PDB file of C-alpha atoms in Angstrom:
ATOM      1  CA  MET A  18       0.000   0.000   0.000  1.00 45.00           C
ATOM      2  CA  GLY A  19       2.828   2.412   0.901  1.00 52.00           C
ATOM      3  CA  ASP A  20       2.740   5.656   2.848  1.00 54.00           C
ATOM      4  CA  SER A  21       0.863   7.801   0.317  1.00 58.00           C
ATOM      5  CA  GLY A  22       0.846  10.637   2.866  1.00 89.00           C
ATOM      6  CA  ILE A  23      -1.541   8.895   5.255  1.00 93.00           C
ATOM      7  CA  LEU A  24       1.100   8.606   7.957  1.00 95.00           C
ATOM      8  CA  ASP A  25       2.176  12.220   7.484  1.00 95.00           C
ATOM      9  CA  LEU A  26      -1.167  13.359   8.924  1.00 95.00           C
ATOM     10  CA  VAL A  27      -0.306  11.698  12.251  1.00 97.00           C
ATOM     11  CA  SER A  28       1.286  13.964  14.879  1.00 97.00           C
ATOM     12  CA  TRP A  29       4.091  11.722  16.105  1.00 98.00           C
ATOM     13  CA  ASN A  30       5.639  12.590  19.478  1.00 97.00           C
ATOM     14  CA  SER A  31       9.347  13.357  19.944  1.00 97.00           C
ATOM     15  CA  ASP A  32      10.063   9.604  20.115  1.00 96.00           C
ATOM     16  CA  GLY A  33       8.264   9.020  16.806  1.00 97.00           C
ATOM     17  CA  LEU A  34       5.318   7.366  18.534  1.00 98.00           C
ATOM     18  CA  VAL A  35       1.581   7.896  18.764  1.00 98.00           C
ATOM     19  CA  PRO A  36      -0.778   6.500  21.431  1.00 98.00           C
ATOM     20  CA  ALA A  37      -3.136   3.859  20.080  1.00 98.00           C
ATOM     21  CA  ILE A  38      -6.345   2.894  21.834  1.00 98.00           C
ATOM     22  CA  ALA A  39      -8.016  -0.425  21.043  1.00 98.00           C
ATOM     23  CA  GLN A  40     -11.801  -0.473  21.359  1.00 98.00           C
ATOM     24  CA  ASP A  41     -14.098  -3.480  21.001  1.00 98.00           C
ATOM     25  CA  PHE A  42     -16.179  -3.106  17.843  1.00 97.00           C
ATOM     26  CA  LYS A  43     -19.271  -4.719  19.386  1.00 96.00           C
ATOM     27  CA  SER A  44     -19.423  -3.286  22.910  1.00 96.00           C
ATOM     28  CA  GLY A  45     -17.494  -0.039  22.404  1.00 97.00           C
ATOM     29  CA  ARG A  46     -15.454  -0.896  25.479  1.00 96.00           C
ATOM     30  CA  VAL A  47     -11.866   0.350  25.700  1.00 98.00           C
ATOM     31  CA  LEU A  48      -9.645  -2.731  25.730  1.00 98.00           C
ATOM     32  CA  MET A  49      -6.146  -1.336  25.967  1.00 98.00           C
ATOM     33  CA  MET A  50      -3.716   1.445  25.106  1.00 98.00           C
ATOM     34  CA  ALA A  51      -0.360   0.909  23.450  1.00 98.00           C
ATOM     35  CA  TRP A  52       2.079   2.814  21.248  1.00 98.00           C
ATOM     36  CA  MET A  53       2.637   2.755  17.503  1.00 98.00           C
ATOM     37  CA  ASN A  54       5.462   3.996  15.332  1.00 98.00           C
ATOM     38  CA  ARG A  55       5.257   4.611  11.586  1.00 97.00           C
ATOM     39  CA  GLU A  56       6.199   1.050  10.737  1.00 97.00           C
ATOM     40  CA  SER A  57       3.691  -0.551  13.117  1.00 98.00           C
ATOM     41  CA  LEU A  58       0.862   1.678  11.907  1.00 98.00           C
ATOM     42  CA  GLN A  59       1.714   0.925   8.278  1.00 97.00           C
ATOM     43  CA  LEU A  60       1.817  -2.817   9.009  1.00 98.00           C
ATOM     44  CA  THR A  61      -1.540  -2.543  10.780  1.00 98.00           C
ATOM     45  CA  ILE A  62      -2.998  -0.809   7.721  1.00 97.00           C
ATOM     46  CA  ASP A  63      -1.462  -3.335   5.319  1.00 97.00           C
ATOM     47  CA  GLN A  64      -2.198  -6.522   7.275  1.00 97.00           C
ATOM     48  CA  GLY A  65      -5.491  -5.658   8.955  1.00 98.00           C
ATOM     49  CA  TYR A  66      -4.281  -6.853  12.358  1.00 98.00           C
ATOM     50  CA  ALA A  67      -2.962  -4.675  15.190  1.00 98.00           C
ATOM     51  CA  VAL A  68       0.796  -4.230  15.334  1.00 98.00           C
ATOM     52  CA  TYR A  69       2.196  -2.025  18.090  1.00 98.00           C
ATOM     53  CA  TRP A  70       5.612  -0.753  19.150  1.00 98.00           C
ATOM     54  CA  SER A  71       6.871  -2.187  22.427  1.00 95.00           C
ATOM     55  CA  ARG A  72       8.821   0.532  24.225  1.00 94.00           C
ATOM     56  CA  SER A  73      10.112  -1.899  26.857  1.00 93.00           C
ATOM     57  CA  ARG A  74      11.387  -4.394  24.278  1.00 92.00           C
ATOM     58  CA  GLY A  75      12.298  -1.813  21.637  1.00 94.00           C
ATOM     59  CA  LYS A  76      10.664  -3.782  18.831  1.00 96.00           C
ATOM     60  CA  LEU A  77       7.471  -4.370  16.909  1.00 97.00           C
ATOM     61  CA  TRP A  78       4.788  -6.238  18.819  1.00 94.00           C
ATOM     62  CA  ARG A  79       2.162  -8.107  16.867  1.00 96.00           C
ATOM     63  CA  LYS A  80      -0.771  -8.299  19.264  1.00 95.00           C
ATOM     64  CA  GLY A  81      -1.469 -11.959  19.908  1.00 92.00           C
ATOM     65  CA  GLU A  82       1.868 -13.241  18.610  1.00 90.00           C
ATOM     66  CA  SER A  83       2.480 -15.238  21.791  1.00 87.00           C
ATOM     67  CA  SER A  84      -1.027 -15.413  23.286  1.00 91.00           C
ATOM     68  CA  GLY A  85      -3.071 -16.007  20.130  1.00 91.00           C
ATOM     69  CA  HIS A  86      -5.304 -13.073  21.101  1.00 94.00           C
ATOM     70  CA  GLU A  87      -4.974 -11.112  17.879  1.00 97.00           C
ATOM     71  CA  GLN A  88      -6.889  -7.943  17.126  1.00 98.00           C
ATOM     72  CA  LEU A  89      -8.616  -7.872  13.744  1.00 98.00           C
ATOM     73  CA  VAL A  90      -8.919  -4.195  12.835  1.00 98.00           C
ATOM     74  CA  ARG A  91     -12.408  -3.285  11.677  1.00 98.00           C
ATOM     75  CA  GLU A  92     -11.760   0.466  11.510  1.00 98.00           C
ATOM     76  CA  LEU A  93      -8.922   2.918  12.093  1.00 98.00           C
ATOM     77  CA  ARG A  94      -9.604   6.456  13.289  1.00 98.00           C
ATOM     78  CA  LEU A  95      -7.408   9.478  13.892  1.00 98.00           C
ATOM     79  CA  ASP A  96      -8.483  12.078  16.456  1.00 97.00           C
ATOM     80  CA  CYS A  97      -8.983  15.784  15.702  1.00 97.00           C
ATOM     81  CA  ASP A  98      -5.422  16.748  16.681  1.00 96.00           C
ATOM     82  CA  GLY A  99      -3.909  13.812  14.830  1.00 97.00           C
ATOM     83  CA  ASP A 100      -2.113  12.720  17.976  1.00 97.00           C
ATOM     84  CA  THR A 101      -4.073   9.594  18.942  1.00 98.00           C
ATOM     85  CA  VAL A 102      -5.102   6.587  16.875  1.00 98.00           C
ATOM     86  CA  LEU A 103      -8.216   4.552  17.636  1.00 98.00           C
ATOM     87  CA  LEU A 104      -8.367   0.948  16.481  1.00 98.00           C
ATOM     88  CA  VAL A 105     -11.874  -0.495  16.459  1.00 98.00           C
ATOM     89  CA  VAL A 106     -11.111  -4.193  16.739  1.00 98.00           C
ATOM     90  CA  GLU A 107     -12.496  -7.676  16.940  1.00 98.00           C
ATOM     91  CA  GLN A 108     -10.581  -9.104  19.881  1.00 97.00           C
ATOM     92  CA  LYS A 109      -9.810 -12.759  19.221  1.00 95.00           C
ATOM     93  CA  GLY A 110     -10.368 -14.961  22.260  1.00 93.00           C
ATOM     94  CA  GLY A 111     -12.077 -12.113  24.117  1.00 94.00           C
ATOM     95  CA  ILE A 112      -8.880 -11.328  26.035  1.00 94.00           C
ATOM     96  CA  ALA A 113      -6.904  -8.131  25.450  1.00 96.00           C
ATOM     97  CA  CYS A 114      -4.904  -7.924  28.685  1.00 94.00           C
ATOM     98  CA  HIS A 115      -1.772  -9.919  29.467  1.00 93.00           C
ATOM     99  CA  THR A 116      -3.363 -10.614  32.885  1.00 95.00           C
ATOM    100  CA  GLY A 117      -5.987 -12.770  31.138  1.00 94.00           C
ATOM    101  CA  ARG A 118      -8.813 -10.238  31.362  1.00 96.00           C
ATOM    102  CA  THR A 119     -11.086  -8.784  28.706  1.00 95.00           C
ATOM    103  CA  SER A 120      -9.668  -5.291  29.161  1.00 97.00           C
ATOM    104  CA  CYS A 121      -6.519  -3.768  30.636  1.00 96.00           C
ATOM    105  CA  PHE A 122      -8.801  -1.303  32.439  1.00 96.00           C
ATOM    106  CA  TYR A 123     -10.058  -3.702  35.095  1.00 97.00           C
ATOM    107  CA  ARG A 124      -9.263  -1.614  38.181  1.00 97.00           C
ATOM    108  CA  VAL A 125     -11.717   0.981  39.485  1.00 97.00           C
ATOM    109  CA  LEU A 126     -10.998   3.705  42.035  1.00 97.00           C
ATOM    110  CA  ASP A 127     -13.345   2.933  44.909  1.00 97.00           C
ATOM    111  CA  ASP A 128     -13.206   4.689  48.270  1.00 96.00           C
ATOM    112  CA  GLY A 129      -9.568   5.723  47.816  1.00 97.00           C
ATOM    113  CA  ALA A 130      -8.265   2.372  46.578  1.00 97.00           C
ATOM    114  CA  TRP A 131      -7.883   0.619  43.230  1.00 97.00           C
ATOM    115  CA  ARG A 132     -10.156  -2.405  43.248  1.00 97.00           C
ATOM    116  CA  GLU A 133     -10.180  -5.186  40.677  1.00 96.00           C
ATOM    117  CA  ARG A 134     -13.599  -5.364  39.068  1.00 95.00           C
ATOM    118  CA  GLU A 135     -13.046  -7.966  36.374  1.00 94.00           C
ATOM    119  CA  PRO A 136     -12.327 -11.649  36.643  1.00 95.00           C
ATOM    120  CA  VAL A 137      -9.398 -13.382  35.010  1.00 96.00           C
ATOM    121  CA  ILE A 138     -10.850 -15.288  32.056  1.00 95.00           C
ATOM    122  CA  LYS A 139      -7.733 -17.352  31.489  1.00 92.00           C
ATOM    123  CA  SER A 140      -4.640 -17.443  33.691  1.00 92.00           C
ATOM    124  CA  PRO A 141      -1.519 -15.828  32.233  1.00 89.00           C
ATOM    125  CA  GLU A 142       0.381 -19.055  32.958  1.00 88.00           C
ATOM    126  CA  SER A 143      -1.889 -20.968  30.590  1.00 88.00           C
ATOM    127  CA  ILE A 144      -1.780 -18.224  27.947  1.00 88.00           C
ATOM    128  CA  TYR A 145       1.989 -17.694  27.841  1.00 83.00           C
ATOM    129  CA  LYS A 146       3.496 -21.165  27.864  1.00 72.00           C
TER     130      LYS A 146
END
């Protein structure tokens, strides 16, 4: 497909990254937030599956490469400032979080403490063998 100027409309930060939010296409629920660089966004566009940039590992991260929980991209959106990407995805296996939960946003501030409000669907030990 090639760049064709699409990626030039993204406001990359000083590290060449843009925040990317994954949202479930059916429920509208926010599943996770990760980072993308030009290459990962282009691969996502070309392949139709979410590819992120892992800051901790310093390399491309194909969502689901070790867990099998891929994200099929149904729609890509860019916010008004061009500085955040939204991926509307079909989450394979129903698990987006490495903790084995549906969403990475499973903790809720309740009476001054973070409380877990979502069950583990599948233990991380059984996901990452």
